[in-house]
Amino acid sequence: MTMTVDHLIETAGGVSLAESGAGAEGADVKSMPVSQHGLSAELLEELAALAAEKTREGDGLRLMGEGGLLPEIAQHLMQSALETEMDLHLVEEAGRVGGRGSRSGGNTRNGYRSKKVMTEVGPVVVQVPRDRLGTFTPRLLPRYGRRTGALDEMVLSLTAKGLTSGEIVAHLAEVYQMATSKETVSTITDKALDSMADWRTRPLDPVYPVVFIDAIHVKIRDGHVANRPIYVAIAVTADGYREILGLWAGTGGEGAKYWQTVLTEIKNRGVRDVLMLVCDGLSALPEAVNTVWPQTVVQTCIVHLIRNSLRYSSRRDWAEVARDLKPVYTAVNEEQARVRLGEFAEKWGTKYPSIAGTWERAWSEFVPFLGLPDAIRQVVYTTNAIESLNARYRRAASACGHFPNEQAALKRLYLTTLALDPTGRGRQRWNNHWKSALNEFDLLFDGRLTAGRA
């Protein structure tokens, strides 16, 4: 005879720890609970036998989606929970002297209504009990709720991983036989807007050793589709962790004036001092930074300089050009760096004359790097975490093609940030030798790091 899930759950439910005799020597393992939800080993073995029987009969074993084992279990458990909620509701109403649930009111059950619920294991149809006075509202399934919270979390996670609304709809239909729409997916992801607003205005640390700023460009439809910059600020904390300070949507091309607005907002969120700010070499940016934090050292990002240099060379020469540039930015001082840049120009000046010029134009913002101790150089130069983050952002943005507005673009990138770290801070250890860098920062910047943290 074919066993049913209802029969198994009713006859092979979990046992408590006391009933199982778990504290006694030689206790039967099969009688011990194996999960925090009270699922016993006996129940799991019976379910395994049911799966094996389906396989022998040639039906195969399907866990999720229509006809799957997990939706059937979910349906039974949800139905039992609804029945329990109704029983408790009627008892509570009956206990109110003179209330609608008293003998004079006589509230009782009044049949059922069918409701299709989208769960993380597939669609489930439950019979929601009704009462005669219409006062019952189940907490498990709110009156207009058609989805479980876990399904919403799944959609948010898939969005954060870079799937478009259409791809999520197709995924739910293929794996879970769940019919939904792009509008539903958008409604679910809109739940992130409130938390995004809190995240973008949260208080920040009073001082950061290093802040990196950069911009990625996304396509936003505002009358017509145009490239718009999304500004990203990333800090290294005094404890040696990466922290994403925020995302901002610009109106035109990347510019120092807008960066000043962004940095002012960061200051207003509690950042009194930044020791070093690393950027991609915008000409007017040092003045904008020093307007906000007068003592901050502005440093051109070495990775950006190398990347800009490679744009002027053929791909087949990239490895050799990068290797010949390394002596320039690893020089012990400015004088030696000048000599190494001259040697580079002698070798490549005829073929790629613009590369040496790129370094000459950025020289005043590059020079501070040469005066840094090795421990701090590693912090400033090691931008793999930033490049990885920007790659994630670009992949998430390019998957959508273009966004209907800037809020949609920011929402997508914010969810991508949450995928890195549920707090949204994008925490990641910067390097494994942070203590030596921390001491060097304090010595080089006259104790401002320690004073700012006090």
Short mmCIF file of N, CA and C in Angstrom, two decimals, residues 309-401:
data_model
loop_
_atom_site.label_atom_id
_atom_site.label_comp_id
_atom_site.label_asym_id
_atom_site.label_seq_id
_atom_site.Cartn_x
_atom_site.Cartn_y
_atom_site.Cartn_z
N SER A 309 47.17 53.42 -18.73
CA SER A 309 48.36 53.23 -19.57
C SER A 309 48.13 52.13 -20.59
N LEU A 310 47.48 51.05 -20.16
CA LEU A 310 47.28 49.92 -21.06
C LEU A 310 46.31 50.25 -22.18
N ARG A 311 45.47 51.27 -21.98
CA ARG A 311 44.55 51.65 -23.05
C ARG A 311 45.29 52.16 -24.29
N TYR A 312 46.51 52.65 -24.08
CA TYR A 312 47.27 53.20 -25.21
C TYR A 312 48.16 52.16 -25.88
N SER A 313 48.15 50.93 -25.36
CA SER A 313 49.03 49.90 -25.92
C SER A 313 48.23 48.74 -26.50
N SER A 314 48.87 48.01 -27.37
CA SER A 314 48.26 46.82 -27.97
C SER A 314 48.15 45.73 -26.90
N ARG A 315 47.10 44.93 -27.01
CA ARG A 315 46.87 43.89 -26.01
C ARG A 315 48.06 42.93 -25.90
N ARG A 316 48.71 42.66 -27.01
CA ARG A 316 49.82 41.70 -26.94
C ARG A 316 51.02 42.25 -26.16
N ASP A 317 51.05 43.59 -25.96
CA ASP A 317 52.14 44.19 -25.19
C ASP A 317 51.77 44.48 -23.74
N TRP A 318 50.56 44.16 -23.33
CA TRP A 318 50.10 44.54 -21.99
C TRP A 318 51.01 44.00 -20.89
N ALA A 319 51.35 42.73 -20.97
CA ALA A 319 52.15 42.11 -19.90
C ALA A 319 53.51 42.79 -19.79
N GLU A 320 54.14 43.06 -20.92
CA GLU A 320 55.48 43.67 -20.90
C GLU A 320 55.42 45.13 -20.45
N VAL A 321 54.40 45.87 -20.90
CA VAL A 321 54.25 47.27 -20.49
C VAL A 321 54.01 47.35 -18.98
N ALA A 322 53.12 46.51 -18.47
CA ALA A 322 52.84 46.50 -17.03
C ALA A 322 54.09 46.15 -16.24
N ARG A 323 54.88 45.21 -16.75
CA ARG A 323 56.11 44.82 -16.05
C ARG A 323 57.12 45.96 -16.04
N ASP A 324 57.21 46.71 -17.12
CA ASP A 324 58.17 47.82 -17.19
C ASP A 324 57.70 49.03 -16.39
N LEU A 325 56.40 49.13 -16.09
CA LEU A 325 55.90 50.23 -15.27
C LEU A 325 56.09 49.96 -13.78
N LYS A 326 56.22 48.72 -13.40
CA LYS A 326 56.30 48.37 -11.99
C LYS A 326 57.46 49.06 -11.27
N PRO A 327 58.67 49.17 -11.88
CA PRO A 327 59.75 49.89 -11.19
C PRO A 327 59.44 51.35 -10.90
N VAL A 328 58.49 51.95 -11.63
CA VAL A 328 58.14 53.36 -11.40
C VAL A 328 57.40 53.49 -10.07
N TYR A 329 56.35 52.67 -9.88
CA TYR A 329 55.55 52.85 -8.66
C TYR A 329 56.06 52.04 -7.47
N THR A 330 57.13 51.26 -7.68
CA THR A 330 57.76 50.58 -6.53
C THR A 330 59.08 51.24 -6.15
N ALA A 331 59.39 52.39 -6.77
CA ALA A 331 60.63 53.10 -6.46
C ALA A 331 60.63 53.56 -5.01
N VAL A 332 61.84 53.73 -4.44
CA VAL A 332 61.94 54.09 -3.03
C VAL A 332 61.67 55.57 -2.80
N ASN A 333 61.81 56.41 -3.85
CA ASN A 333 61.56 57.83 -3.70
C ASN A 333 61.23 58.44 -5.06
N GLU A 334 60.93 59.74 -5.06
CA GLU A 334 60.51 60.40 -6.30
C GLU A 334 61.65 60.45 -7.32
N GLU A 335 62.87 60.69 -6.85
CA GLU A 335 64.01 60.79 -7.77
C GLU A 335 64.21 59.49 -8.54
N GLN A 336 64.16 58.38 -7.81
CA GLN A 336 64.33 57.09 -8.49
C GLN A 336 63.17 56.81 -9.43
N ALA A 337 61.95 57.21 -9.04
CA ALA A 337 60.79 57.00 -9.90
C ALA A 337 60.93 57.77 -11.21
N ARG A 338 61.50 59.00 -11.13
CA ARG A 338 61.74 59.78 -12.35
C ARG A 338 62.69 59.06 -13.29
N VAL A 339 63.72 58.48 -12.72
CA VAL A 339 64.70 57.75 -13.53
C VAL A 339 64.04 56.55 -14.20
N ARG A 340 63.23 55.82 -13.44
CA ARG A 340 62.58 54.62 -13.99
C ARG A 340 61.55 55.01 -15.07
N LEU A 341 60.86 56.13 -14.88
CA LEU A 341 59.92 56.57 -15.91
C LEU A 341 60.66 56.98 -17.18
N GLY A 342 61.85 57.60 -17.00
CA GLY A 342 62.66 57.94 -18.17
C GLY A 342 63.10 56.71 -18.93
N GLU A 343 63.48 55.64 -18.20
CA GLU A 343 63.88 54.39 -18.86
C GLU A 343 62.70 53.78 -19.60
N PHE A 344 61.51 53.89 -18.99
CA PHE A 344 60.32 53.37 -19.67
C PHE A 344 60.06 54.15 -20.97
N ALA A 345 60.20 55.48 -20.90
CA ALA A 345 59.95 56.32 -22.09
C ALA A 345 60.95 56.02 -23.20
N GLU A 346 62.19 55.73 -22.82
CA GLU A 346 63.20 55.39 -23.83
C GLU A 346 62.82 54.12 -24.58
N LYS A 347 62.27 53.16 -23.86
CA LYS A 347 61.93 51.87 -24.48
C LYS A 347 60.63 51.94 -25.27
N TRP A 348 59.62 52.63 -24.70
CA TRP A 348 58.29 52.58 -25.31
C TRP A 348 57.84 53.92 -25.92
N GLY A 349 58.64 54.96 -25.75
CA GLY A 349 58.21 56.29 -26.17
C GLY A 349 57.88 56.39 -27.64
N THR A 350 58.62 55.69 -28.49
CA THR A 350 58.36 55.76 -29.93
C THR A 350 57.06 55.05 -30.29
N LYS A 351 56.84 53.90 -29.70
CA LYS A 351 55.67 53.10 -30.04
C LYS A 351 54.41 53.61 -29.32
N TYR A 352 54.56 53.93 -28.02
CA TYR A 352 53.40 54.39 -27.23
C TYR A 352 53.77 55.67 -26.48
N PRO A 353 53.86 56.80 -27.14
CA PRO A 353 54.31 58.04 -26.47
C PRO A 353 53.33 58.56 -25.41
N SER A 354 52.06 58.17 -25.49
CA SER A 354 51.06 58.73 -24.57
C SER A 354 51.15 58.15 -23.17
N ILE A 355 51.80 56.99 -23.02
CA ILE A 355 51.81 56.35 -21.70
C ILE A 355 52.62 57.17 -20.70
N ALA A 356 53.83 57.56 -21.08
CA ALA A 356 54.65 58.37 -20.18
C ALA A 356 53.96 59.69 -19.86
N GLY A 357 53.27 60.27 -20.86
CA GLY A 357 52.54 61.51 -20.63
C GLY A 357 51.42 61.35 -19.62
N THR A 358 50.78 60.17 -19.60
CA THR A 358 49.72 59.90 -18.61
C THR A 358 50.28 59.97 -17.21
N TRP A 359 51.46 59.41 -16.99
CA TRP A 359 52.08 59.44 -15.66
C TRP A 359 52.58 60.84 -15.31
N GLU A 360 53.08 61.58 -16.30
CA GLU A 360 53.54 62.94 -16.04
C GLU A 360 52.39 63.83 -15.59
N ARG A 361 51.23 63.70 -16.22
CA ARG A 361 50.09 64.54 -15.87
C ARG A 361 49.55 64.23 -14.48
N ALA A 362 49.70 62.98 -14.06
CA ALA A 362 49.19 62.58 -12.74
C ALA A 362 50.29 62.60 -11.68
N TRP A 363 51.45 63.15 -12.01
CA TRP A 363 52.62 63.02 -11.14
C TRP A 363 52.40 63.62 -9.75
N SER A 364 51.79 64.81 -9.68
CA SER A 364 51.65 65.47 -8.38
C SER A 364 50.75 64.67 -7.43
N GLU A 365 49.74 63.95 -7.98
CA GLU A 365 48.88 63.10 -7.14
C GLU A 365 49.47 61.71 -6.94
N PHE A 366 50.46 61.35 -7.80
CA PHE A 366 51.10 60.04 -7.67
C PHE A 366 52.23 60.07 -6.64
N VAL A 367 52.93 61.20 -6.54
CA VAL A 367 54.12 61.32 -5.70
C VAL A 367 53.88 60.96 -4.23
N PRO A 368 52.74 61.34 -3.61
CA PRO A 368 52.56 60.97 -2.19
C PRO A 368 52.72 59.47 -1.93
N PHE A 369 52.38 58.65 -2.91
CA PHE A 369 52.50 57.20 -2.76
C PHE A 369 53.94 56.80 -2.48
N LEU A 370 54.91 57.51 -3.11
CA LEU A 370 56.32 57.15 -2.98
C LEU A 370 56.86 57.44 -1.58
N GLY A 371 56.21 58.32 -0.84
CA GLY A 371 56.66 58.64 0.50
C GLY A 371 56.04 57.78 1.58
N LEU A 372 55.25 56.80 1.17
CA LEU A 372 54.56 55.96 2.15
C LEU A 372 55.41 54.76 2.55
N PRO A 373 55.33 54.33 3.82
CA PRO A 373 55.99 53.07 4.23
C PRO A 373 55.36 51.90 3.47
N ASP A 374 56.09 50.80 3.41
CA ASP A 374 55.62 49.64 2.65
C ASP A 374 54.28 49.13 3.15
N ALA A 375 54.06 49.14 4.48
CA ALA A 375 52.80 48.62 5.04
C ALA A 375 51.62 49.43 4.54
N ILE A 376 51.79 50.77 4.43
CA ILE A 376 50.69 51.60 3.94
C ILE A 376 50.56 51.49 2.43
N ARG A 377 51.69 51.33 1.74
CA ARG A 377 51.62 51.13 0.28
C ARG A 377 50.75 49.93 -0.05
N GLN A 378 50.89 48.87 0.74
CA GLN A 378 50.09 47.67 0.49
C GLN A 378 48.60 47.96 0.64
N VAL A 379 48.25 48.79 1.62
CA VAL A 379 46.83 49.12 1.83
C VAL A 379 46.30 49.95 0.68
N VAL A 380 47.08 50.94 0.24
CA VAL A 380 46.63 51.86 -0.81
C VAL A 380 46.63 51.18 -2.17
N TYR A 381 47.64 50.36 -2.43
CA TYR A 381 47.75 49.75 -3.76
C TYR A 381 46.85 48.55 -3.93
N THR A 382 46.62 47.79 -2.85
CA THR A 382 45.85 46.56 -2.96
C THR A 382 44.38 46.90 -3.14
N THR A 383 43.97 47.08 -4.36
CA THR A 383 42.58 47.48 -4.67
C THR A 383 41.78 46.33 -5.27
N ASN A 384 42.23 45.09 -5.05
CA ASN A 384 41.49 43.96 -5.62
C ASN A 384 40.05 43.93 -5.12
N ALA A 385 39.86 44.27 -3.83
CA ALA A 385 38.51 44.25 -3.27
C ALA A 385 37.62 45.27 -3.95
N ILE A 386 38.19 46.42 -4.31
CA ILE A 386 37.41 47.44 -5.00
C ILE A 386 37.11 47.01 -6.43
N GLU A 387 38.11 46.50 -7.12
CA GLU A 387 37.90 46.04 -8.48
C GLU A 387 36.88 44.91 -8.53
N SER A 388 36.93 44.01 -7.54
CA SER A 388 35.96 42.92 -7.48
C SER A 388 34.56 43.46 -7.25
N LEU A 389 34.44 44.45 -6.35
CA LEU A 389 33.13 45.06 -6.07
C LEU A 389 32.57 45.74 -7.31
N ASN A 390 33.42 46.53 -7.99
CA ASN A 390 32.94 47.22 -9.19
C ASN A 390 32.55 46.23 -10.28
N ALA A 391 33.26 45.12 -10.37
CA ALA A 391 32.90 44.09 -11.35
C ALA A 391 31.53 43.51 -11.04
N ARG A 392 31.24 43.31 -9.75
CA ARG A 392 29.92 42.80 -9.36
C ARG A 392 28.83 43.82 -9.72
N TYR A 393 29.11 45.08 -9.44
CA TYR A 393 28.15 46.14 -9.76
C TYR A 393 27.90 46.21 -11.28
N ARG A 394 28.98 46.16 -12.05
CA ARG A 394 28.83 46.27 -13.51
C ARG A 394 28.07 45.07 -14.07
N ARG A 395 28.33 43.88 -13.53
CA ARG A 395 27.63 42.69 -14.01
C ARG A 395 26.14 42.79 -13.69
N ALA A 396 25.81 43.26 -12.48
CA ALA A 396 24.40 43.40 -12.11
C ALA A 396 23.71 44.44 -12.98
N ALA A 397 24.43 45.53 -13.30
CA ALA A 397 23.83 46.59 -14.12
C ALA A 397 23.68 46.17 -15.57
N SER A 398 24.70 45.51 -16.11
CA SER A 398 24.65 45.13 -17.53
C SER A 398 23.60 44.05 -17.78
N ALA A 399 23.28 43.23 -16.76
CA ALA A 399 22.25 42.20 -16.94
C ALA A 399 20.89 42.82 -17.21
N CYS A 400 20.68 44.05 -16.71
CA CYS A 400 19.38 44.70 -16.89
C CYS A 400 19.31 45.52 -18.18
N GLY A 401 20.42 45.69 -18.86
CA GLY A 401 20.41 46.52 -20.06
C GLY A 401 20.35 47.99 -19.68
#
